[in-house]
Coordinates of N, CA, C and O in Angstrom, one line a residue:
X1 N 112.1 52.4 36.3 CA 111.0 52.6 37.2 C 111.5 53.0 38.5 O 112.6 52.8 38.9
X2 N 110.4 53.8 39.3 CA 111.0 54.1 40.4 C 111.4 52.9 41.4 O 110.3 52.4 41.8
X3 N 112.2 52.2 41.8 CA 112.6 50.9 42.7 C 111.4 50.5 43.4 O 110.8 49.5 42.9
X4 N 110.9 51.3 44.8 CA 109.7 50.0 44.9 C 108.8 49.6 44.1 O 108.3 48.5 44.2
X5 N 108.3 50.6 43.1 CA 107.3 50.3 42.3 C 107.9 49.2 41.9 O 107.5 48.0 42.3
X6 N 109.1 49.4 40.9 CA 109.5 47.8 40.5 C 109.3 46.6 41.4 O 108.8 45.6 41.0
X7 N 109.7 46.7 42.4 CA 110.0 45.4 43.4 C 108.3 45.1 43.8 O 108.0 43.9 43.9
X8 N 107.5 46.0 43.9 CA 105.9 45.6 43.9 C 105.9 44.4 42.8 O 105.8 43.2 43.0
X9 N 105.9 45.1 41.6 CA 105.2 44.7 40.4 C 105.7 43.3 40.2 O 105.1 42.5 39.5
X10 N 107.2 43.0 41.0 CA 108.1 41.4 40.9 C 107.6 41.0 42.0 O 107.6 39.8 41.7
X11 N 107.0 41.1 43.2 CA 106.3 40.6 43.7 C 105.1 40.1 43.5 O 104.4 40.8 42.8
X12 N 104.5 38.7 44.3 CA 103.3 38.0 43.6 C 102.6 38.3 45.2 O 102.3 37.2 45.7
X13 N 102.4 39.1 46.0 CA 101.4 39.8 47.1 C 100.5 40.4 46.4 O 100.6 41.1 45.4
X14 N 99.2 39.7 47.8 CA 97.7 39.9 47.5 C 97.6 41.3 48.1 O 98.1 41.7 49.2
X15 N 97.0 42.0 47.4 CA 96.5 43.9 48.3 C 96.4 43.6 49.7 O 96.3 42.6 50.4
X16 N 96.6 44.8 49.9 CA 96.1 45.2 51.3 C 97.5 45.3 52.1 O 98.7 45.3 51.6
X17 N 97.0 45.3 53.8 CA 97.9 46.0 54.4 C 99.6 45.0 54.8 O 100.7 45.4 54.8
X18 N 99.2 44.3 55.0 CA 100.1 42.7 54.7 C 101.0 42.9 53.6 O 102.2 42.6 53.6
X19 N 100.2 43.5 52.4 CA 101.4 43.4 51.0 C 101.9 44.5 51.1 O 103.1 44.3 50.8
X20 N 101.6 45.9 51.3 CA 102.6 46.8 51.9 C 103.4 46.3 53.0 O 104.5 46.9 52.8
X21 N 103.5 45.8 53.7 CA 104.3 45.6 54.2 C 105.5 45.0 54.1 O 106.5 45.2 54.7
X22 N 104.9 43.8 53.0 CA 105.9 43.0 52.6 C 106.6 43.9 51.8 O 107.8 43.8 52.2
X23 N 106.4 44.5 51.0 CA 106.9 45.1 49.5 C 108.0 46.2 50.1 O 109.1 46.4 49.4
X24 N 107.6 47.0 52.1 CA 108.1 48.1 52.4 C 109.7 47.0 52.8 O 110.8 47.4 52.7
X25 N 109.4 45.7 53.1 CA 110.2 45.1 53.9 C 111.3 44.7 53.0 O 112.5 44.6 53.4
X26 N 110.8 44.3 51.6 CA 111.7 44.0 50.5 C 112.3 44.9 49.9 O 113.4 44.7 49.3
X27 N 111.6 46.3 49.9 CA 112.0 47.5 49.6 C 113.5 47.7 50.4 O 114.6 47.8 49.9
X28 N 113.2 47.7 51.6 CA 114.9 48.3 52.6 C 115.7 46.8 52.0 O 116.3 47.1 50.9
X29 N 115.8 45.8 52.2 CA 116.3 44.5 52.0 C 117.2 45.3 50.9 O 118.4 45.6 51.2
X30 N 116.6 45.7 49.7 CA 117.0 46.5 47.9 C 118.0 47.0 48.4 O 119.1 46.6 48.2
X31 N 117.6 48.2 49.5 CA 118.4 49.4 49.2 C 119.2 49.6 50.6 O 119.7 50.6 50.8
X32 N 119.2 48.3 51.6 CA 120.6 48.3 52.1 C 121.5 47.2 51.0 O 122.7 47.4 50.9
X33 N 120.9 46.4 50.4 CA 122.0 45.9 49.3 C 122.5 46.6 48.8 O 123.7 46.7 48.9
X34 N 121.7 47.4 47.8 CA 122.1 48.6 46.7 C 123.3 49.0 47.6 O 124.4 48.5 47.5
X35 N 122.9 49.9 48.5 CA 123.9 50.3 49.5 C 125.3 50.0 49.5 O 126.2 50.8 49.2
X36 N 125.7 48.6 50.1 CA 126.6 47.7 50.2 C 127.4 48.0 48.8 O 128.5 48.4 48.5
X37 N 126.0 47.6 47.9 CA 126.9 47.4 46.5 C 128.0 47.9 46.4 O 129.1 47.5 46.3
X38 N 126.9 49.8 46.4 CA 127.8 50.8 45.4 C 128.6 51.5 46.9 O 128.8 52.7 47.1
X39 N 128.8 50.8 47.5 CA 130.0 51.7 48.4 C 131.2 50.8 48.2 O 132.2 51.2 48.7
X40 N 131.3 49.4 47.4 CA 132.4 48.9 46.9 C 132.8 48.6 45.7 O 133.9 48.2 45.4
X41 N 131.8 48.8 44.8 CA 132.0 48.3 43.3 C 132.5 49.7 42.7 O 132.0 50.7 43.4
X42 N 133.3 50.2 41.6 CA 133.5 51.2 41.1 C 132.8 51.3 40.3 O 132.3 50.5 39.5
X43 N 132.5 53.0 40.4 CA 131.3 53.7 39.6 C 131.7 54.9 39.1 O 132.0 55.9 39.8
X44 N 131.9 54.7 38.0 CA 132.4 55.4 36.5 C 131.0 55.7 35.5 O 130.2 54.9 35.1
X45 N 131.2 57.0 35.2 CA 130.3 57.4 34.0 C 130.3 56.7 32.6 O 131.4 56.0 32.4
X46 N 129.4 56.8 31.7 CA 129.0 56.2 30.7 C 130.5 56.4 29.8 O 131.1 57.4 30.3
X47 N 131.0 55.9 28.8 CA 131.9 56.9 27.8 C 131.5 57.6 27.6 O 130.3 57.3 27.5
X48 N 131.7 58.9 27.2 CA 131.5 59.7 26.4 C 130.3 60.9 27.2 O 129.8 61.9 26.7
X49 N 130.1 60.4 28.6 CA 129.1 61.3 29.5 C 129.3 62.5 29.4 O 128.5 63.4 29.0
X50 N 130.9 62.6 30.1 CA 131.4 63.9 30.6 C 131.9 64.7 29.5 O 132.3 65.7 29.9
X51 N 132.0 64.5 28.1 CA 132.6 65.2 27.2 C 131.1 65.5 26.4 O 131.1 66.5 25.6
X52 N 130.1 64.9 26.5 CA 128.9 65.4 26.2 C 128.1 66.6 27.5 O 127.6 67.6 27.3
X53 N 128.3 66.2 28.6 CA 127.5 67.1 29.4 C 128.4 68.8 29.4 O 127.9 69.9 29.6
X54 N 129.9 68.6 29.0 CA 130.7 70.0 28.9 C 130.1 70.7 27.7 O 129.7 71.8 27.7
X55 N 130.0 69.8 26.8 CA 129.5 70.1 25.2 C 127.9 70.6 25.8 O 127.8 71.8 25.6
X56 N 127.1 70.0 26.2 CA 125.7 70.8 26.4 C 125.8 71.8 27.0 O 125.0 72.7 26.7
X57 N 126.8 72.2 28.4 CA 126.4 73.2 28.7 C 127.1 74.6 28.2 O 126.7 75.8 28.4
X58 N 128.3 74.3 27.6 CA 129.5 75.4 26.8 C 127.6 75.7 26.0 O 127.1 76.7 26.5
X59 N 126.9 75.3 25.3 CA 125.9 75.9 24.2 C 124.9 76.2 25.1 O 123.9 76.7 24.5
X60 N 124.6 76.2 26.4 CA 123.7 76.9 27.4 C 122.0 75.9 27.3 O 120.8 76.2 27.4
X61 N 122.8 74.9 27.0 CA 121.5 73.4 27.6 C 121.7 73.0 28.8 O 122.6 72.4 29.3
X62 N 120.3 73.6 29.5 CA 120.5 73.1 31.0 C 120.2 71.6 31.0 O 119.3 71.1 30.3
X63 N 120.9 70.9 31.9 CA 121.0 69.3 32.1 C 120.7 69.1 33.1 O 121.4 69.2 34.1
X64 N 119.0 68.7 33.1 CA 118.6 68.0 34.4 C 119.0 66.0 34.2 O 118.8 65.2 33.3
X65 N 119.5 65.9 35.1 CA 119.1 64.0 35.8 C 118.2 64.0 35.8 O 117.7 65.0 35.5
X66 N 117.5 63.0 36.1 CA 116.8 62.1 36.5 C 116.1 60.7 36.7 O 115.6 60.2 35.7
X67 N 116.1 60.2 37.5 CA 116.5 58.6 38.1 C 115.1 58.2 38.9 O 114.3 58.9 39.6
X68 N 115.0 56.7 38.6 CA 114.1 56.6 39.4 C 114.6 55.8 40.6 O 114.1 54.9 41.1
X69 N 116.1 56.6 41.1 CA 116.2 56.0 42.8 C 115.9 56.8 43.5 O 115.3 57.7 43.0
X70 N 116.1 56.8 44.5 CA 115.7 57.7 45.7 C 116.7 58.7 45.8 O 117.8 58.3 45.7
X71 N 116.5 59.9 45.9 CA 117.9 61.3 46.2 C 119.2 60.6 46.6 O 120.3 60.6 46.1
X72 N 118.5 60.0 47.8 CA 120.2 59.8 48.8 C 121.1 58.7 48.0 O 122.3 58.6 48.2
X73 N 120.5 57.7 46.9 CA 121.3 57.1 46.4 C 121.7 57.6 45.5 O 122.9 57.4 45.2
X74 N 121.0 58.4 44.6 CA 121.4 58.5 43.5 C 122.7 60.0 43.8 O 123.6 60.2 43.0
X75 N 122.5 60.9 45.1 CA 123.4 61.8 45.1 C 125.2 60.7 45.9 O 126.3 61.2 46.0
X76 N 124.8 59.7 46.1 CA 126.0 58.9 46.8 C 126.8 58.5 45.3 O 128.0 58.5 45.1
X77 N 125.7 58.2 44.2 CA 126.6 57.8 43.1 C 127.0 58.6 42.5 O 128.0 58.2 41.9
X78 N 126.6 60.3 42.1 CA 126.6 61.2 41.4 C 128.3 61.7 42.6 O 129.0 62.5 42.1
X79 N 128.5 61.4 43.7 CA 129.5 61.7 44.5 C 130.6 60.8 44.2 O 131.8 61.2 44.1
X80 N 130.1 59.0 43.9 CA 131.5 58.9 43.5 C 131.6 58.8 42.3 O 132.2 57.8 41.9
X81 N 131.4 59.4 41.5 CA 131.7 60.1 40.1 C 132.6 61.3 40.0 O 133.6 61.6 39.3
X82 N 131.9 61.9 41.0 CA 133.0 63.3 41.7 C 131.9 64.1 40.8 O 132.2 65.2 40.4
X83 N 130.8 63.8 40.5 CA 129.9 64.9 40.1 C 129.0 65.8 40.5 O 128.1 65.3 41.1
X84 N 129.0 67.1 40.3 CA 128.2 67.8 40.8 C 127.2 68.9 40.6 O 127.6 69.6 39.7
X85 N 126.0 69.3 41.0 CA 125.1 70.2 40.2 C 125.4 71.3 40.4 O 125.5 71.7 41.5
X86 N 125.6 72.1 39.3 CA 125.8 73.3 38.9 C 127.6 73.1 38.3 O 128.3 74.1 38.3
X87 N 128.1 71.8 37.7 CA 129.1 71.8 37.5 C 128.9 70.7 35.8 O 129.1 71.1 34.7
X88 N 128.5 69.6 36.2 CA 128.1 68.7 34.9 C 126.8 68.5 34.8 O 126.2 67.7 34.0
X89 N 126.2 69.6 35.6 CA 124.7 69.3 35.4 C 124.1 70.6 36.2 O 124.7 71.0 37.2
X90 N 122.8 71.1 35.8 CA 122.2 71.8 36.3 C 121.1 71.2 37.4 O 120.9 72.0 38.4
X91 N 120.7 70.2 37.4 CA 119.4 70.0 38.0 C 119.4 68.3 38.1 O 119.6 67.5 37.2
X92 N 119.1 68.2 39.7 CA 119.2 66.4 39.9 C 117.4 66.2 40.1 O 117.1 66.9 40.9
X93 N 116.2 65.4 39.5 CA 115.1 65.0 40.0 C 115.0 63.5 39.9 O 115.1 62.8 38.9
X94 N 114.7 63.1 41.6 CA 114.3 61.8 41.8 C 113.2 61.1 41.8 O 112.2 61.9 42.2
X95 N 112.8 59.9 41.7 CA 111.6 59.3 42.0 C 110.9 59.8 43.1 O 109.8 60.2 43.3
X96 N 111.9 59.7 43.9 CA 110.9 60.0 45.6 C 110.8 61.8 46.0 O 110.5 62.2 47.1
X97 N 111.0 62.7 44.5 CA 110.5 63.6 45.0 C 108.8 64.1 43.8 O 108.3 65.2 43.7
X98 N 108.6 63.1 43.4 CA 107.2 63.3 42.4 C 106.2 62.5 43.1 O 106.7 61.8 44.1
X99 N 104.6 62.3 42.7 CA 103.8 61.6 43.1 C 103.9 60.5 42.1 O 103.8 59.4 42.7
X100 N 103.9 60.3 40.9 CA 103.8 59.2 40.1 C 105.2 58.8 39.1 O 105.4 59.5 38.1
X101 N 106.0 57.7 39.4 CA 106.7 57.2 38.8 C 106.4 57.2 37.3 O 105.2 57.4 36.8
X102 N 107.6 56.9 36.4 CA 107.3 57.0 34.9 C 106.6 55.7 35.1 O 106.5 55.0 36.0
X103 N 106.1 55.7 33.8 CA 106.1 56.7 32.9 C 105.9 58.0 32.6 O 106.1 58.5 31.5
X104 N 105.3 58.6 34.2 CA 104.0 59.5 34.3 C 105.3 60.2 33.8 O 106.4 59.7 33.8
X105 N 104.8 61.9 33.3 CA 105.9 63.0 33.2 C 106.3 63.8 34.3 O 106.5 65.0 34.1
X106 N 106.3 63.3 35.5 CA 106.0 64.2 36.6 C 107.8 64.3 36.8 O 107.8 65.5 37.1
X107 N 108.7 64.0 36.9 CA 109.8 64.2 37.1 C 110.5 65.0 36.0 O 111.4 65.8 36.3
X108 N 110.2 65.0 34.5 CA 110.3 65.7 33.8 C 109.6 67.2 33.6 O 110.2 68.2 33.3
X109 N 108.3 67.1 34.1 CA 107.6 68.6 34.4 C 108.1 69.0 35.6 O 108.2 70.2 35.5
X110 N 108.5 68.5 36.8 CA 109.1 69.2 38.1 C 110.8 70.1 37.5 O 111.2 71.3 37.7
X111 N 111.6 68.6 36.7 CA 112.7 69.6 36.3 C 112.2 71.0 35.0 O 112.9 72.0 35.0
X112 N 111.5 70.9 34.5 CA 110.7 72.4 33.8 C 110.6 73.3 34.5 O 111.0 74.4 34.3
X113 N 109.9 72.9 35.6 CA 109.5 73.7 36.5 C 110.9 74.4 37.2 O 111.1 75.6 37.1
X114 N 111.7 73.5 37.7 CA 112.6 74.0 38.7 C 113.5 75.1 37.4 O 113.7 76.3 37.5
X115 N 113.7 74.3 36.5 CA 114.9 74.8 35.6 C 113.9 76.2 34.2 O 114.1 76.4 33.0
X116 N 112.9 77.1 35.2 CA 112.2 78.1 34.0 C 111.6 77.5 32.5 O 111.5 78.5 31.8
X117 N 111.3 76.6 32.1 CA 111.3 75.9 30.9 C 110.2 75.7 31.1 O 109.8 74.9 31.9
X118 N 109.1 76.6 29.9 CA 107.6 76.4 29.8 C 106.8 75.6 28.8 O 105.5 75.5 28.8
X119 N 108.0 74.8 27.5 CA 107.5 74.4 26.3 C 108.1 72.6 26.3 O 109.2 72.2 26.1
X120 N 107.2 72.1 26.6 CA 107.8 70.6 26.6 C 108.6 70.5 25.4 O 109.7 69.9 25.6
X121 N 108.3 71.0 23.9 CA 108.9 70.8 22.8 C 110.2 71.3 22.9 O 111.0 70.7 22.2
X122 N 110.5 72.4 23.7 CA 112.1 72.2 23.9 C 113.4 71.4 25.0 O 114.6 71.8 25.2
X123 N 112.6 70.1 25.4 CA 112.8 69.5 26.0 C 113.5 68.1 25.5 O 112.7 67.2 25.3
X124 N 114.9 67.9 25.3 CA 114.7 66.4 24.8 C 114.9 65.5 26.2 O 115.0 65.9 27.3
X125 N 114.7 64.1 25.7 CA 114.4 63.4 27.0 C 115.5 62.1 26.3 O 115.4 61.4 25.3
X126 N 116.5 62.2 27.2 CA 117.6 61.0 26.7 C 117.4 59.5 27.5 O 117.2 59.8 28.7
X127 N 117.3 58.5 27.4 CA 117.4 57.0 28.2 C 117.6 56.0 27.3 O 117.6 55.9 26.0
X128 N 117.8 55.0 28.7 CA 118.3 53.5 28.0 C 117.3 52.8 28.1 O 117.5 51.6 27.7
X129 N 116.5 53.1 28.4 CA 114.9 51.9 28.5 C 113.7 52.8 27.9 O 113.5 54.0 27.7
X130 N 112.7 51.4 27.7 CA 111.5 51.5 27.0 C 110.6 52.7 28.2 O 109.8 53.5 27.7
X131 N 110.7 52.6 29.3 CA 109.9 53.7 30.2 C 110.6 54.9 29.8 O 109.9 55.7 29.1
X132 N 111.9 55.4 30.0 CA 112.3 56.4 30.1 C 111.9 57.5 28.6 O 111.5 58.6 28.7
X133 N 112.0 56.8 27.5 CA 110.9 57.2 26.7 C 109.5 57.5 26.5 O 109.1 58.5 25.9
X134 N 108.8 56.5 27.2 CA 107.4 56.8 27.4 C 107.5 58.0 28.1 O 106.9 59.0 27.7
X135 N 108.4 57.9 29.5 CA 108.0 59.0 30.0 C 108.3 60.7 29.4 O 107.8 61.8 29.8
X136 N 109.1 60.6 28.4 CA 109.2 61.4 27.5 C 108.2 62.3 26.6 O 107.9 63.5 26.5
X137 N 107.8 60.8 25.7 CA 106.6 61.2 25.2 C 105.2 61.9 25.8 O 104.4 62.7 25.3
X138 N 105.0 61.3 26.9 CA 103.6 61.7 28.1 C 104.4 63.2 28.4 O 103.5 64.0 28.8
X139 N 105.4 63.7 28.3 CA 105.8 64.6 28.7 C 105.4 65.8 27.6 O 105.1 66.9 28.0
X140 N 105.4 65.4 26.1 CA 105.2 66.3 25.6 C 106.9 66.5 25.0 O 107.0 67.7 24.7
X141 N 108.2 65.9 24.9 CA 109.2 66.3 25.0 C 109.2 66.1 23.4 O 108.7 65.2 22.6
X142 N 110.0 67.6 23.1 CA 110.2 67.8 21.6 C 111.2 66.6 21.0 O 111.0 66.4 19.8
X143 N 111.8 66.0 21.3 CA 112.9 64.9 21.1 C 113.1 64.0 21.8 O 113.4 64.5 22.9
X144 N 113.0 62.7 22.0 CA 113.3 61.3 22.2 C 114.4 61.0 22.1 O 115.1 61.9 21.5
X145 N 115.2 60.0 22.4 CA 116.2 59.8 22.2 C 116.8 58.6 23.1 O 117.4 58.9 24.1
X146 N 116.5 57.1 22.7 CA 117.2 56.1 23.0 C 118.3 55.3 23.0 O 118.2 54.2 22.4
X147 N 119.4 55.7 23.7 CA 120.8 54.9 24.3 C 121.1 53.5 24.9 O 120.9 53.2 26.0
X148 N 121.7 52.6 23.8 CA 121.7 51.2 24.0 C 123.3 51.1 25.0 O 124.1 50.2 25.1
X149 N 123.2 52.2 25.4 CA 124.2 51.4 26.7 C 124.1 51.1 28.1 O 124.9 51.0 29.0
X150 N 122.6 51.0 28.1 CA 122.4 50.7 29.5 C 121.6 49.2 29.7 O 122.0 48.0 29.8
X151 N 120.2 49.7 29.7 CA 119.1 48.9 30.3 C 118.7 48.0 29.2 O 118.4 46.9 29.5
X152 N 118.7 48.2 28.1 CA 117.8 47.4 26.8 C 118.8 47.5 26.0 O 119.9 48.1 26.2
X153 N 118.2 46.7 24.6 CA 118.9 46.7 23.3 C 117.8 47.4 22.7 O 116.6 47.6 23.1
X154 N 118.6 47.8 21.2 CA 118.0 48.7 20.4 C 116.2 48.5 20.3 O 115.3 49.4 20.6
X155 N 116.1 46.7 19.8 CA 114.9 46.4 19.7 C 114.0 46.9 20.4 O 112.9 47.3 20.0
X156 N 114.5 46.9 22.0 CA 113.5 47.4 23.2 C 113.3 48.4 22.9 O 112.1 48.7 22.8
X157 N 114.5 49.3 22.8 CA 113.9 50.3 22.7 C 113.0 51.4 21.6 O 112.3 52.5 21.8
X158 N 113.3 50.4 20.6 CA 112.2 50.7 19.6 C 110.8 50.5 19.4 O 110.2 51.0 18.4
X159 N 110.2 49.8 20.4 CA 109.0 49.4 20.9 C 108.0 50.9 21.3 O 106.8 51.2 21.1
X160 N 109.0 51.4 21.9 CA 108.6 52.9 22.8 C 108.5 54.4 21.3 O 108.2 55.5 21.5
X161 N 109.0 53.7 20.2 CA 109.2 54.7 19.7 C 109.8 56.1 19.5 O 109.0 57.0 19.2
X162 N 111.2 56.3 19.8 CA 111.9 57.2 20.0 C 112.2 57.6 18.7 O 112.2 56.8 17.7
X163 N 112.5 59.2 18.6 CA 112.9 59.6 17.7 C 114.2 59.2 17.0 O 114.2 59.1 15.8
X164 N 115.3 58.9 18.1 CA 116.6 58.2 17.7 C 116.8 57.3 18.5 O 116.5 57.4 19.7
X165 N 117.5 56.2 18.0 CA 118.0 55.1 18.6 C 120.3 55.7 18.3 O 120.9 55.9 17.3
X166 N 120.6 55.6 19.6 CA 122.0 56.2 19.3 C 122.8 54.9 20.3 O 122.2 54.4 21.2
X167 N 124.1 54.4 20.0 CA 124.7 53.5 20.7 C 125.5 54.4 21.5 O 125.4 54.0 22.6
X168 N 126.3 55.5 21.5 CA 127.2 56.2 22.4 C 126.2 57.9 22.6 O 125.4 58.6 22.0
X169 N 126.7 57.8 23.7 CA 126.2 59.0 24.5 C 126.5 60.6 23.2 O 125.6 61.3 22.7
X170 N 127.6 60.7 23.1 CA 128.0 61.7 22.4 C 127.5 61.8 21.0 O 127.9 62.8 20.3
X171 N 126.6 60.9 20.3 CA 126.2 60.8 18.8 C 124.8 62.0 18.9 O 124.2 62.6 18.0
X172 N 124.4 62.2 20.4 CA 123.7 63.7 20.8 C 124.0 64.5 20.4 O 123.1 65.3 20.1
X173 N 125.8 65.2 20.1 CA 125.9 66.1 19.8 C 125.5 66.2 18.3 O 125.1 67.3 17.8
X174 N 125.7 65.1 17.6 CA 125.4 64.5 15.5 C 123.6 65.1 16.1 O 123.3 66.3 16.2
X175 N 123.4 64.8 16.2 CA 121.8 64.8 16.5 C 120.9 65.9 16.9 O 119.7 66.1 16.6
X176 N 122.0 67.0 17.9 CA 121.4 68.0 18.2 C 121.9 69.0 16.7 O 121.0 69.8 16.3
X177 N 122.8 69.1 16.1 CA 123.5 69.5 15.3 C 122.8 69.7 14.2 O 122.8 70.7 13.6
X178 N 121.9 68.6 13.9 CA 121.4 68.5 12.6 C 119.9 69.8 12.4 O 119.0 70.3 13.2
X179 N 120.1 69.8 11.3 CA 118.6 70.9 11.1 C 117.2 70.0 11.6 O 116.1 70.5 11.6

């Protein structure tokens, strides 16, 4: 989910202008921690990321991101990865540059948009959580595709109904492969 949304939804504030404020207040609290975090903890890609994102684009699959943190975080992490767009990836889209968080498809139709891509059906939509699927399917995306190395276990993500449930990143290429 996009972060404040989440941190709303874990908060127990009554509407109105008081609970934005609280939520805006708990919000920075997140993301100078976040901050802190990831300027000391080491941040390394998934196994098997970088030998899958070479493998998608050597076959001319453009690879959009996208996250539901905010740009500036998620381009500080995609930096200490040493990664970069137009190199392991074509296209970065963040939460904070759509109007509606997933599940909505709006981060998925924006990278369409950016990246020429008119047919949601040739779109697969890869994640480790039960949203990142929905937002898939609301998308119209020709393929699903659920990765148990992140956020959930298989079960979770079986809930959302994905076309595949895969344990390593690279079982994409088994999958894209197949008739």
């Amino acid at each position: 989910k996009e972060k404040r949304q989440a941190i709303s939804g874990l908060m127990d504030v009554k509407e109105g202008e008081d609970a934005e404020a609280e939520i805006d207040k708990a919000y920075q609290r997140f993301l100078s921690q976040l901050s802190k975090a990831y300027a000391t903890l080491p941040v390394q890609p998934m196994p098997g990321a970088e030998r899958l994102l070479t493998y998608l684009r050597a076959q001319g699959v453009k690879v959009a991101l996208n996250t539901g943190y905010n740009r500036a975080t998620a381009l500080h992490l995609l930096g200490r990865m040493r990664w970069e767009e137009g190199i392991q990836f074509d296209l970065l889209i963040t939460a904070d540059e759509v109007s509606n968080p997933r599940p909505a498809p709006d981060m998925i139709h924006l990278a369409m948009e950016k990246l020429g891509i008119t047919e949601a059906e040739q779109v697969a939509k890869v994640g480790d959580s039960k949203i990142d699927i929905e937002e898939g399917k609301n998308a119209g995306c020709g393929l699903t595709v659920g990765v148990t190395t992140g956020a959930q276990k298989a079960e979770q993500l079986q809930e959302a109904s994905p076309d595949h449930i895969i344990q390593q990143l690279e079982q994409i290429m088994v999958i894209l492969r197949s008739p």
